[in-house]
XYZ file of C-alpha atoms in Angstrom:
671
model
C -6.715 -0.149 -34.697
C -6.953 2.754 -37.465
C -6.631 6.199 -35.956
C -9.726 8.382 -35.936
C -9.442 11.811 -36.614
C -12.397 12.759 -34.585
C -11.991 15.437 -31.925
C -10.536 13.779 -28.727
C -13.346 13.598 -26.032
C -10.831 15.128 -23.577
C -11.014 18.475 -25.489
C -14.760 18.101 -26.261
C -15.390 18.003 -22.613
C -12.800 20.783 -21.988
C -12.939 23.160 -24.759
C -10.270 25.230 -22.767
C -7.638 22.682 -24.152
C -8.825 23.165 -27.919
C -5.438 25.266 -28.691
C -3.514 21.995 -27.983
C -5.771 19.620 -30.190
C -2.624 18.757 -32.269
C -0.611 17.617 -29.202
C -3.621 15.746 -27.647
C -4.407 14.218 -31.055
C -0.940 13.350 -31.340
C -0.927 11.602 -28.057
C -4.295 9.686 -28.938
C -2.493 8.707 -32.303
C 0.521 7.372 -30.363
C -1.769 5.439 -27.969
C -3.795 3.874 -30.732
C -0.806 2.962 -32.753
C 1.026 1.331 -29.987
C -1.962 -0.864 -29.013
C -2.360 -1.847 -32.695
C 1.391 -2.832 -32.879
C 1.159 -4.713 -29.603
C -1.913 -6.638 -30.232
C -0.660 -7.468 -33.723
C 2.832 -8.729 -32.614
C 1.852 -9.868 -29.063
C -1.732 -10.689 -29.210
C -2.525 -8.273 -26.193
C -0.860 -5.901 -23.919
C -1.337 -8.666 -21.237
C 0.805 -10.956 -23.264
C 3.322 -8.089 -23.880
C 3.868 -7.950 -20.215
C 5.147 -11.333 -19.442
C 8.921 -10.978 -19.799
C 9.381 -11.744 -16.111
C 7.832 -15.193 -16.967
C 11.021 -15.891 -19.146
C 14.057 -13.865 -17.992
C 15.371 -14.524 -14.561
C 15.599 -17.561 -12.675
C 12.810 -20.108 -13.043
C 12.395 -23.587 -12.067
C 11.153 -26.006 -14.822
C 9.434 -29.197 -13.397
C 9.297 -30.357 -17.251
C 13.038 -30.099 -17.505
C 13.684 -30.916 -13.820
C 15.943 -27.966 -13.120
C 16.735 -24.249 -13.332
C 16.748 -21.975 -16.132
C 18.398 -18.501 -15.716
C 18.283 -15.998 -18.422
C 19.579 -12.495 -18.748
C 19.249 -9.791 -21.611
C 22.438 -8.068 -21.861
C 22.863 -7.105 -25.583
C 26.244 -5.237 -25.098
C 27.960 -8.002 -23.041
C 30.560 -10.529 -24.512
C 30.452 -13.138 -21.715
C 28.209 -13.867 -18.624
C 28.930 -16.262 -15.785
C 26.646 -17.501 -12.983
C 28.427 -17.601 -9.738
C 27.140 -18.292 -6.115
C 27.573 -20.400 -3.135
C 26.638 -23.309 -5.221
C 30.172 -23.275 -7.103
C 32.071 -21.642 -4.298
C 31.734 -18.331 -6.122
C 33.694 -19.318 -9.039
C 33.489 -16.601 -11.531
C 34.208 -18.698 -14.646
C 32.982 -22.233 -14.213
C 29.289 -21.756 -15.250
C 29.124 -19.766 -18.536
C 25.782 -18.529 -19.867
C 25.362 -18.884 -23.582
C 23.282 -16.867 -26.091
C 20.049 -18.662 -27.269
C 17.923 -18.245 -30.271
C 16.228 -15.158 -28.673
C 19.484 -13.177 -28.168
C 19.235 -13.918 -24.668
C 21.979 -15.349 -22.380
C 20.999 -18.617 -20.758
C 22.276 -21.364 -18.558
C 20.418 -24.697 -17.257
C 21.195 -26.259 -13.884
C 19.687 -29.749 -13.841
C 18.640 -31.430 -10.612
C 20.691 -34.522 -11.193
C 23.768 -32.347 -10.989
C 22.712 -29.412 -8.767
C 19.962 -30.857 -6.666
C 21.730 -30.785 -3.632
C 23.826 -27.355 -4.137
C 21.518 -24.967 -6.133
C 18.532 -25.095 -3.772
C 16.039 -22.764 -1.954
C 18.115 -20.369 -0.107
C 21.240 -20.606 -2.172
C 22.890 -17.123 -3.002
C 24.102 -16.218 -6.307
C 25.028 -13.495 -8.667
C 26.038 -13.080 -12.529
C 29.338 -11.963 -13.536
C 29.073 -9.754 -16.707
C 31.941 -8.999 -19.019
C 31.715 -6.052 -21.509
C 34.104 -3.832 -23.206
C 33.897 -1.317 -20.599
C 33.893 -3.223 -17.288
C 33.616 -6.566 -15.621
C 31.391 -6.793 -12.641
C 29.313 -9.086 -10.247
C 25.646 -8.100 -10.658
C 22.347 -8.890 -9.200
C 20.054 -10.480 -11.780
C 17.755 -7.803 -13.630
C 14.679 -9.836 -12.639
C 15.691 -11.037 -9.263
C 12.760 -11.891 -6.980
C 14.688 -12.097 -3.780
C 17.615 -10.144 -2.744
C 19.220 -10.378 0.707
C 22.003 -8.443 2.357
C 24.944 -9.890 4.369
C 24.935 -8.361 7.759
C 28.626 -8.407 8.167
C 30.017 -7.274 4.535
C 26.573 -5.327 3.856
C 26.899 -7.021 0.327
C 23.842 -7.885 -1.451
C 23.059 -11.134 -3.308
C 20.250 -12.825 -5.105
C 18.709 -15.829 -3.402
C 17.117 -18.834 -4.851
C 13.348 -18.799 -3.596
C 11.532 -22.039 -4.083
C 8.894 -22.213 -1.471
C 5.386 -24.018 -1.261
C 2.736 -21.805 -3.152
C 0.955 -19.453 -0.601
C -2.442 -20.675 0.322
C -4.510 -17.339 -0.217
C -7.598 -17.335 2.003
C -9.351 -14.226 0.964
C -10.764 -12.394 -1.956
C -9.732 -8.598 -2.656
C -12.585 -5.983 -2.144
C -11.187 -4.561 -5.272
C -12.750 -7.472 -7.013
C -15.836 -5.289 -6.836
C -15.549 -1.383 -6.946
C -14.665 0.301 -3.848
C -17.087 3.297 -3.748
C -15.342 5.263 -1.106
C -11.544 5.594 -1.216
C -9.981 6.360 2.180
C -6.122 5.662 1.779
C -3.924 5.099 4.813
C -0.419 5.520 3.753
C 1.969 3.136 5.711
C 5.634 2.268 5.873
C 6.311 -1.351 6.942
C 9.812 -0.777 8.541
C 8.823 2.219 10.727
C 5.169 1.191 11.637
C 6.056 -0.416 15.040
C 6.685 1.565 18.235
C 10.008 -0.582 19.259
C 13.422 0.564 18.007
C 14.109 -1.339 14.965
C 12.901 -2.598 11.606
C 9.222 -3.648 11.642
C 8.277 -6.689 9.571
C 5.501 -7.493 7.139
C 3.890 -9.750 9.573
C 4.095 -7.300 12.413
C 2.327 -4.715 10.051
C -0.230 -7.280 9.193
C -0.927 -8.163 12.771
C -0.456 -4.890 14.577
C -1.174 -2.268 12.214
C -3.888 -3.366 9.619
C -6.522 -3.705 12.555
C -5.815 -0.271 13.568
C -6.448 1.210 9.920
C -9.611 -1.080 9.568
C -11.006 0.188 13.026
C -10.106 3.854 11.855
C -12.378 3.630 8.904
C -9.919 3.415 6.102
C -10.647 1.248 3.096
C -7.479 1.250 1.281
C -3.696 0.609 2.367
C -1.137 2.344 0.400
C 2.165 0.410 1.268
C 5.593 2.185 0.907
C 9.048 0.950 0.330
C 8.113 -2.551 -1.002
C 10.574 -2.988 -3.949
C 14.103 -3.619 -2.815
C 16.370 -0.727 -2.087
C 19.965 -0.833 -0.799
C 19.676 2.413 1.303
C 16.924 2.198 4.030
C 16.934 5.906 4.565
C 15.800 6.369 0.856
C 12.338 5.813 2.105
C 12.064 2.909 -0.708
C 12.442 5.577 -3.507
C 15.883 4.601 -4.793
C 14.932 1.029 -6.030
C 17.482 -1.378 -7.133
C 15.516 -4.578 -7.587
C 12.243 -3.943 -9.168
C 10.897 -7.485 -8.814
C 12.133 -8.259 -5.269
C 10.148 -7.200 -2.266
C 12.380 -5.873 0.453
C 13.911 -8.701 2.434
C 14.654 -6.295 5.324
C 10.837 -6.399 6.271
C 10.665 -10.439 5.768
C 10.018 -13.025 3.106
C 7.882 -12.955 0.018
C 5.340 -15.187 1.916
C 5.342 -12.515 4.537
C 4.460 -9.986 2.124
C 1.627 -12.246 0.868
C 0.397 -12.657 4.330
C 0.201 -9.049 4.857
C -1.771 -8.511 1.513
C -3.983 -11.466 2.518
C -4.689 -10.347 5.818
C -5.657 -6.744 4.421
C -8.006 -8.450 2.110
C -9.380 -10.642 5.030
C -10.372 -7.321 6.892
C -11.971 -5.762 3.833
C -9.090 -3.575 3.108
C -7.703 -2.933 -0.573
C -4.031 -2.579 -0.684
C -1.950 -0.774 -3.125
C 1.837 -0.090 -3.310
C 4.138 2.546 -4.159
C 5.350 1.718 -7.689
C 8.764 3.512 -8.472
C 9.148 3.696 -12.473
C 10.279 7.269 -12.188
C 13.904 6.523 -11.884
C 16.322 3.875 -10.570
C 19.018 3.891 -8.080
C 22.458 4.608 -9.942
C 24.448 1.975 -8.030
C 26.114 -0.387 -10.201
C 26.770 -3.286 -7.655
C 22.979 -3.509 -6.738
C 20.962 -1.860 -9.553
C 20.566 -1.688 -13.353
C 23.161 0.782 -14.282
C 25.651 -0.229 -16.550
C 24.450 -3.856 -16.298
C 25.610 -4.959 -19.821
C 28.476 -2.291 -19.824
C 26.715 0.353 -21.624
C 24.994 3.364 -20.193
C 21.760 3.004 -22.148
C 20.618 -0.602 -21.817
C 17.676 0.328 -19.638
C 18.203 4.158 -19.272
C 18.340 7.020 -21.631
C 21.892 7.605 -23.146
C 24.217 10.439 -22.047
C 23.061 13.215 -19.843
C 19.298 12.490 -20.618
C 19.730 9.272 -18.477
C 20.881 11.112 -15.334
C 18.388 12.687 -12.949
C 20.061 15.846 -11.783
C 17.852 16.379 -8.596
C 17.771 12.751 -7.399
C 21.147 11.365 -8.343
C 19.487 8.435 -10.103
C 19.082 6.985 -13.463
C 16.062 7.743 -15.905
C 14.393 4.880 -17.878
C 14.207 5.017 -21.506
C 10.530 4.716 -21.854
C 10.543 4.781 -25.692
C 12.621 1.630 -25.887
C 10.181 -1.502 -26.219
C 12.540 -3.770 -24.013
C 12.349 -1.188 -21.284
C 8.562 -0.910 -21.711
C 8.372 -4.752 -21.496
C 10.407 -4.590 -18.348
C 8.307 -1.991 -16.617
C 5.043 -3.486 -17.662
C 5.989 -7.056 -16.569
C 6.732 -5.373 -13.126
C 3.171 -4.061 -13.058
C 1.706 -7.501 -13.978
C 4.144 -9.267 -11.429
C 3.157 -7.198 -8.464
C -0.691 -7.589 -9.265
C -0.649 -11.384 -9.885
C 2.159 -12.650 -7.700
C 1.186 -10.577 -4.609
C -2.181 -9.641 -5.503
C -1.891 -5.990 -4.872
C -4.853 -4.033 -5.928
C -3.085 -1.162 -7.741
C -0.568 1.360 -7.471
C 0.564 4.781 -6.389
C 2.825 5.880 -9.303
C 5.666 7.656 -7.762
C 7.109 10.950 -8.964
C 5.487 10.987 -12.413
C 5.996 14.670 -12.765
C 9.651 13.696 -13.296
C 8.543 11.286 -16.026
C 6.090 13.630 -17.839
C 8.619 16.322 -18.585
C 12.058 16.238 -20.184
C 13.673 18.677 -17.492
C 11.741 16.594 -14.955
C 9.315 19.540 -14.184
C 12.373 21.269 -12.230
C 12.050 24.884 -11.748
C 8.702 25.088 -13.383
C 5.586 26.821 -11.768
C 2.952 25.370 -14.250
C 1.122 28.536 -14.510
C -0.520 27.764 -18.011
C -1.664 25.243 -20.218
C 1.226 25.598 -22.536
C 3.473 24.280 -20.027
C 1.780 20.790 -20.364
C 1.638 20.624 -24.111
C 5.101 21.535 -25.434
C 8.285 19.968 -26.606
C 9.326 19.446 -23.032
C 6.505 17.067 -22.628
C 8.003 13.381 -22.752
C 5.664 11.703 -25.031
C 7.234 8.402 -24.621
C 6.667 8.570 -20.940
C 3.068 9.495 -21.423
C 2.616 6.633 -23.580
C 4.113 4.149 -21.074
C 1.948 5.508 -18.299
C -1.091 4.897 -20.576
C -0.072 1.361 -21.253
C 0.786 0.725 -17.419
C -2.775 2.032 -16.387
C -4.264 0.053 -19.114
C -2.616 -3.125 -18.078
C -3.512 -2.595 -14.451
C -7.381 -2.227 -15.368
C -7.033 -5.227 -17.682
C -5.837 -7.415 -14.964
C -8.008 -5.922 -12.186
C -11.164 -4.156 -13.384
C -11.564 -2.183 -10.282
C -7.888 -1.685 -9.659
C -6.775 1.654 -8.319
C -4.140 3.730 -10.026
C -2.798 7.179 -8.485
C -0.684 9.730 -9.943
C 1.818 11.480 -7.934
C 1.850 14.672 -9.963
C 2.623 18.075 -8.772
C 2.326 19.732 -12.202
C -1.468 19.189 -12.689
C -1.274 17.932 -16.279
C -4.864 17.946 -17.770
C -6.176 14.393 -18.534
C -4.219 12.257 -16.331
C -7.335 10.840 -14.773
C -9.169 10.412 -18.204
C -9.484 7.293 -20.181
C -6.746 6.556 -22.689
C -9.060 6.639 -25.590
C -10.269 10.014 -24.589
C -6.703 11.403 -25.047
C -6.031 11.013 -21.265
C -3.434 8.987 -19.409
C -5.720 6.584 -17.532
C -5.163 6.988 -13.984
C -8.140 6.681 -11.610
C -6.990 9.355 -9.125
C -4.430 12.271 -8.877
C -3.095 13.508 -5.617
C -4.076 17.177 -4.581
C -0.493 18.056 -3.968
C -1.085 21.745 -3.908
C -3.419 21.485 -0.498
C -0.782 20.547 1.964
C 1.514 23.210 0.572
C -1.327 25.616 0.938
C -1.998 24.713 4.646
C 1.736 24.924 5.379
C 2.019 28.329 3.889
C -1.143 29.469 5.683
C -0.055 28.397 9.156
C 3.436 29.684 8.731
C 2.816 32.960 7.157
C -0.352 34.393 8.445
C -2.070 35.018 11.824
C -5.252 33.181 12.585
C -7.093 36.481 12.210
C -5.725 37.107 8.564
C -6.723 33.808 7.012
C -8.720 34.694 3.822
C -11.770 32.559 3.616
C -12.302 33.262 0.020
C -8.835 32.122 -0.741
C -9.148 29.227 1.282
C -12.346 28.068 -0.331
C -10.937 28.617 -3.663
C -7.951 26.640 -3.136
C -9.932 23.683 -1.708
C -12.209 23.412 -4.688
C -9.583 24.373 -7.341
C -9.448 21.006 -9.340
C -10.760 19.529 -12.639
C -14.047 18.137 -11.889
C -13.864 15.606 -14.573
C -10.880 14.138 -12.809
C -10.872 12.620 -9.463
C -8.539 14.146 -6.876
C -7.330 12.592 -3.473
C -7.472 15.392 -0.997
C -4.997 15.400 1.816
C -3.594 17.785 4.664
C -0.071 15.874 4.748
C 1.424 12.740 3.744
C 4.860 11.225 4.534
C 6.354 14.161 2.427
C 5.394 16.664 5.251
C 6.810 14.615 7.873
C 10.225 13.969 6.747
C 13.187 15.410 8.926
C 13.741 19.154 8.093
C 9.965 19.476 7.817
C 7.177 19.239 10.316
C 3.588 17.774 10.679
C 0.641 19.972 10.802
C 0.203 19.197 14.399
C 3.833 20.177 15.330
C 3.389 23.335 13.171
C 0.288 24.177 15.281
C 1.548 23.160 18.827
C 5.307 23.188 18.450
C 7.142 21.948 21.580
C 4.066 22.076 23.699
C 3.350 18.842 22.251
C 6.000 17.328 24.526
C 4.838 18.979 27.765
C 0.994 19.868 27.552
C -0.826 17.093 25.944
C -2.108 15.878 29.315
C -5.966 16.195 29.593
C -5.314 17.887 32.816
C -3.058 20.651 31.331
C -4.090 23.923 30.351
C -2.432 25.487 27.473
C -3.864 27.917 24.676
C -1.349 26.830 22.174
C -2.592 23.193 22.485
C -6.095 24.287 22.598
C -5.760 26.198 19.393
C -3.797 23.350 17.729
C -6.175 20.605 18.774
C -9.119 22.730 17.418
C -7.503 23.718 14.064
C -6.098 20.193 13.503
C -9.574 18.783 13.334
C -11.038 21.695 11.429
C -8.308 21.592 8.846
C -8.703 17.796 8.307
C -12.456 17.903 8.179
C -12.777 20.682 5.662
C -10.152 19.386 3.412
C -11.701 15.825 3.472
C -15.387 17.184 2.815
C -14.418 19.790 0.046
C -11.033 19.165 -1.354
C -11.407 15.947 -3.451
C -13.119 12.599 -4.386
C -10.864 10.473 -2.210
C -8.830 11.010 1.124
C -5.381 10.236 2.084
C -3.527 9.942 5.455
C -0.046 8.960 6.483
C 0.294 6.805 9.516
C 0.170 8.509 12.782
C -0.963 11.898 11.444
C -4.577 11.093 12.539
C -3.610 11.362 15.968
C -1.035 14.075 15.539
C 1.999 12.156 15.931
C 4.525 14.673 17.321
C 7.785 13.783 15.666
C 9.232 14.102 12.310
C 10.673 10.951 10.355
C 14.467 10.317 10.318
C 15.842 7.082 9.359
C 18.897 5.728 10.811
C 21.806 7.345 9.194
C 25.526 8.485 9.964
C 23.975 11.979 10.867
C 21.804 10.720 13.712
C 24.248 7.780 15.189
C 22.073 5.361 13.266
C 19.186 5.861 15.613
C 15.762 4.492 15.162
C 14.207 7.326 17.614
C 12.252 8.958 14.631
C 11.819 5.825 12.504
C 9.012 4.389 14.385
C 5.386 5.378 15.318
C 4.392 5.851 19.007
C 1.034 4.264 19.089
C 1.041 4.337 22.954
C 0.376 7.946 22.574
C -3.051 7.541 21.033
C -3.695 4.574 23.561
C -3.100 6.568 26.479
C -6.355 7.655 28.057
C -4.805 10.568 29.921
C -3.279 12.201 26.847
C -5.113 14.116 24.218
C -3.741 12.411 21.162
C -6.476 9.770 21.482
C -9.040 12.366 21.032
C -7.717 13.343 17.719
C -7.622 9.631 16.774
C -11.303 9.308 17.760
C -12.145 12.379 15.852
C -10.393 11.182 12.891
C -12.322 7.772 13.044
C -15.635 9.494 13.524
C -15.065 11.915 10.565
C -14.451 8.934 8.285
C -17.443 6.891 9.562
C -19.857 9.790 9.066
C -18.278 10.645 5.695
C -18.643 6.961 4.426
C -22.260 6.677 5.710
C -23.070 9.964 3.958
C -20.997 9.157 0.805
C -19.436 12.579 0.792
C -16.618 11.593 -1.580
C -19.077 10.124 -4.064
C -20.908 13.350 -4.293
C -19.933 15.811 -6.860
C -22.328 18.454 -5.946
C -20.764 21.000 -3.593
C -22.760 24.077 -3.019
C -21.287 27.140 -1.275
C -23.863 28.700 1.091
C -21.462 31.534 2.379
C -17.912 32.797 2.415
C -18.054 35.515 5.201
C -14.257 36.735 5.440
C -14.964 39.360 8.109
C -16.721 36.735 10.523
C -14.415 33.875 9.232
C -17.239 31.595 8.487
C -17.424 29.136 5.536
C -20.766 27.110 5.024
C -21.632 24.824 2.122
C -23.720 21.718 1.398
C -22.402 18.394 -0.070
C -24.109 14.858 -0.064
C -27.275 16.728 1.223
C -25.369 17.819 4.466
C -24.625 21.205 5.930
C -21.187 22.008 6.776
C -20.417 25.067 9.017
C -16.923 26.118 9.956
C -15.943 29.093 11.962
C -12.243 29.949 11.852
C -12.440 32.967 13.970
C -9.991 32.995 16.978
C -12.304 34.431 19.342
C -15.867 35.270 17.982
C -18.791 32.986 18.359
C -22.201 33.578 16.927
C -25.425 32.431 18.517
C -27.808 32.867 15.615
C -25.766 32.871 12.513
C -28.065 32.991 9.443
C -27.717 30.784 6.448
C -29.737 30.961 3.399
C -30.510 27.435 2.338
C -32.445 26.158 -0.875
C -35.445 24.631 1.006
C -37.258 24.366 4.064
C -36.049 21.627 6.263
C -34.806 20.709 9.638
C -31.214 19.636 10.570
C -29.367 17.937 13.528
C -25.610 17.843 14.202
C -23.869 14.684 13.634
C -20.252 15.698 13.690
C -18.900 18.453 16.303
C -15.287 19.166 16.409
C -15.837 20.710 19.706
C -17.495 17.610 21.280
C -15.961 16.660 24.691
C -14.939 13.268 23.446
C -12.816 14.963 20.774
C -11.140 17.314 23.516
C -13.400 20.096 22.643
C -14.994 22.698 24.886
C -18.535 21.050 24.633
C -20.234 24.452 23.898
C -22.826 22.934 21.399
C -25.918 20.902 22.369
C -25.990 18.025 19.831
C -29.534 17.221 20.612
C -30.905 20.352 19.445
C -32.911 20.475 16.112
C -32.523 23.466 13.818
C -35.300 24.451 11.420
C -35.468 26.668 8.625
C -38.183 29.333 8.240
C -40.498 29.391 5.243
C -37.856 31.022 3.003
C -35.224 28.485 3.798
C -33.236 30.659 6.247
C -31.623 28.801 9.151
C -29.867 30.020 12.237
C -27.332 28.066 13.991
C -24.821 28.373 16.939
C -21.400 28.752 15.495
C -18.677 28.915 18.245
C -15.265 30.056 17.444
C -12.786 27.446 16.096
C -15.307 24.871 15.294
C -16.494 22.715 12.586
C -20.071 21.328 12.252
C -21.844 18.974 10.155
C -25.463 18.964 10.017
C -27.675 16.192 8.689
C -31.128 16.789 7.187
C -33.904 15.321 9.488
C -36.968 16.423 7.702
C -37.214 17.766 4.144
């Protein structure tokens, strides 16, 4: 496709970016040039991303046997070893084929009884720098020996999965409410939860709570459980610690049957540096998959950085995108840690205070191009697939189309929101909260790009940190969450927990995210079994019984969260881009605004209530309360009569009762 020198639409829509026309135009030029190259040489981006169908282990019905192929350009010998040949490291050599790929074929006539479903194998790689037993780069199944803790690839030839349900992402999901979950820690029992347990026990809770999208963490195989799944070793292997590939497909299929879309955390920002389990030094060189030298080392994460400008690496990663979408029918991805990808210094020690920070030599143009291709491929395979950018820098254009000069994501995480709430709660007394600052923070985003609002994700629940509920209520959560107990700390925490979530959802973005358990104020942090805690599962689980116990207040928070989502979906809050501020009253700690035709009134004052608080609206109308954080079913004080109808006068002035520490949502009854 020839390059057009016209002004990129990204700049046309946002003239503030005009000083960076050269950089954005160069980005657009790279994108169009790459698509031209790919289409010319591979026919399409889709065809370019099919390396996983050739490399790795594949059974050929035509040839009646197994082909195993590996790309290792700097190796001088490879051997297949496994239980089929008693782990002999020299008996089964691979040979270079006409595509400069190492290859071996095991026919059924000879190996039909020894190289079978469930067999374990590795590849021995000889290079000038080292000889090592490796897991295949495209291994689709990796298991760990419980005694030796050693990992091996496993032959996996099961019957094709019988998919029963169509994904709701086949049609556009209008309202995106994401429930972030981790399979292993989703059960209340001590131990590692399974895909099937998550499907049977957790997905119904997610559906009942009103969420529309599940974000599944820690899917790709990772050798260390405590890494939360973010130090990936085997990019094409679903983690076997949670079950089989069929179990994962059952989870996805069950989600679809419940009308839930399901996306996965995709970690392409780095790779585990382990040599035995991962890709590091696979063919003896340090730059087969990663940038050479220090550029290939991530100084903060102790991991390896992919070489996004190398076409073999692009094919590897893009094939990984296609693999998860097609083989397991995921509906999209949350791309983890892309700030690290976007900048040569990984965004470390940067405040990102001005536009020059985004368009400088520090920007990794190769990574930007890769992310453009990954987004384009996702939406080629699944028109209404969902892609989410986890970027703390706020780079302009992330959620704009590639042909506009953007990167192509559907949503970006509003990562400044949880940081703001934590800072506010921890550093200022309630009476010192600045309503203008709060409002400005909630609406501070690029309106041409969709933002996912959230108060806390798994990041804020990790050991060493605290959830919002715990920050508000501290250790009183362990003693006074009984409905019969009287504790002002609990009362304050319950009220603010509901208000904070409601105002953030209704103002902070065009989608919503919650980490499992936070909807009911789960009291504990997350700490995976490790040497420092005597390998305990105490904090690597979710205590659902707290929310289910009718004598505790946790259930009231869960009920409010569900009511909030159902009212939001019914009113299509997130689809409405028209947010109109009615008042910011810092003296009385009142914020009021309109969205989706509804009136929202928040009173953050710790003690003052107002019986006839006047709000100037645009038109004569009457309103009724449809959501009240103070309602008794949400463990509130029940200070408001929900049956009352509030009328504006001829000038559009409405007077409402606004008790302290409450959030109210009014729906228009009569125009």
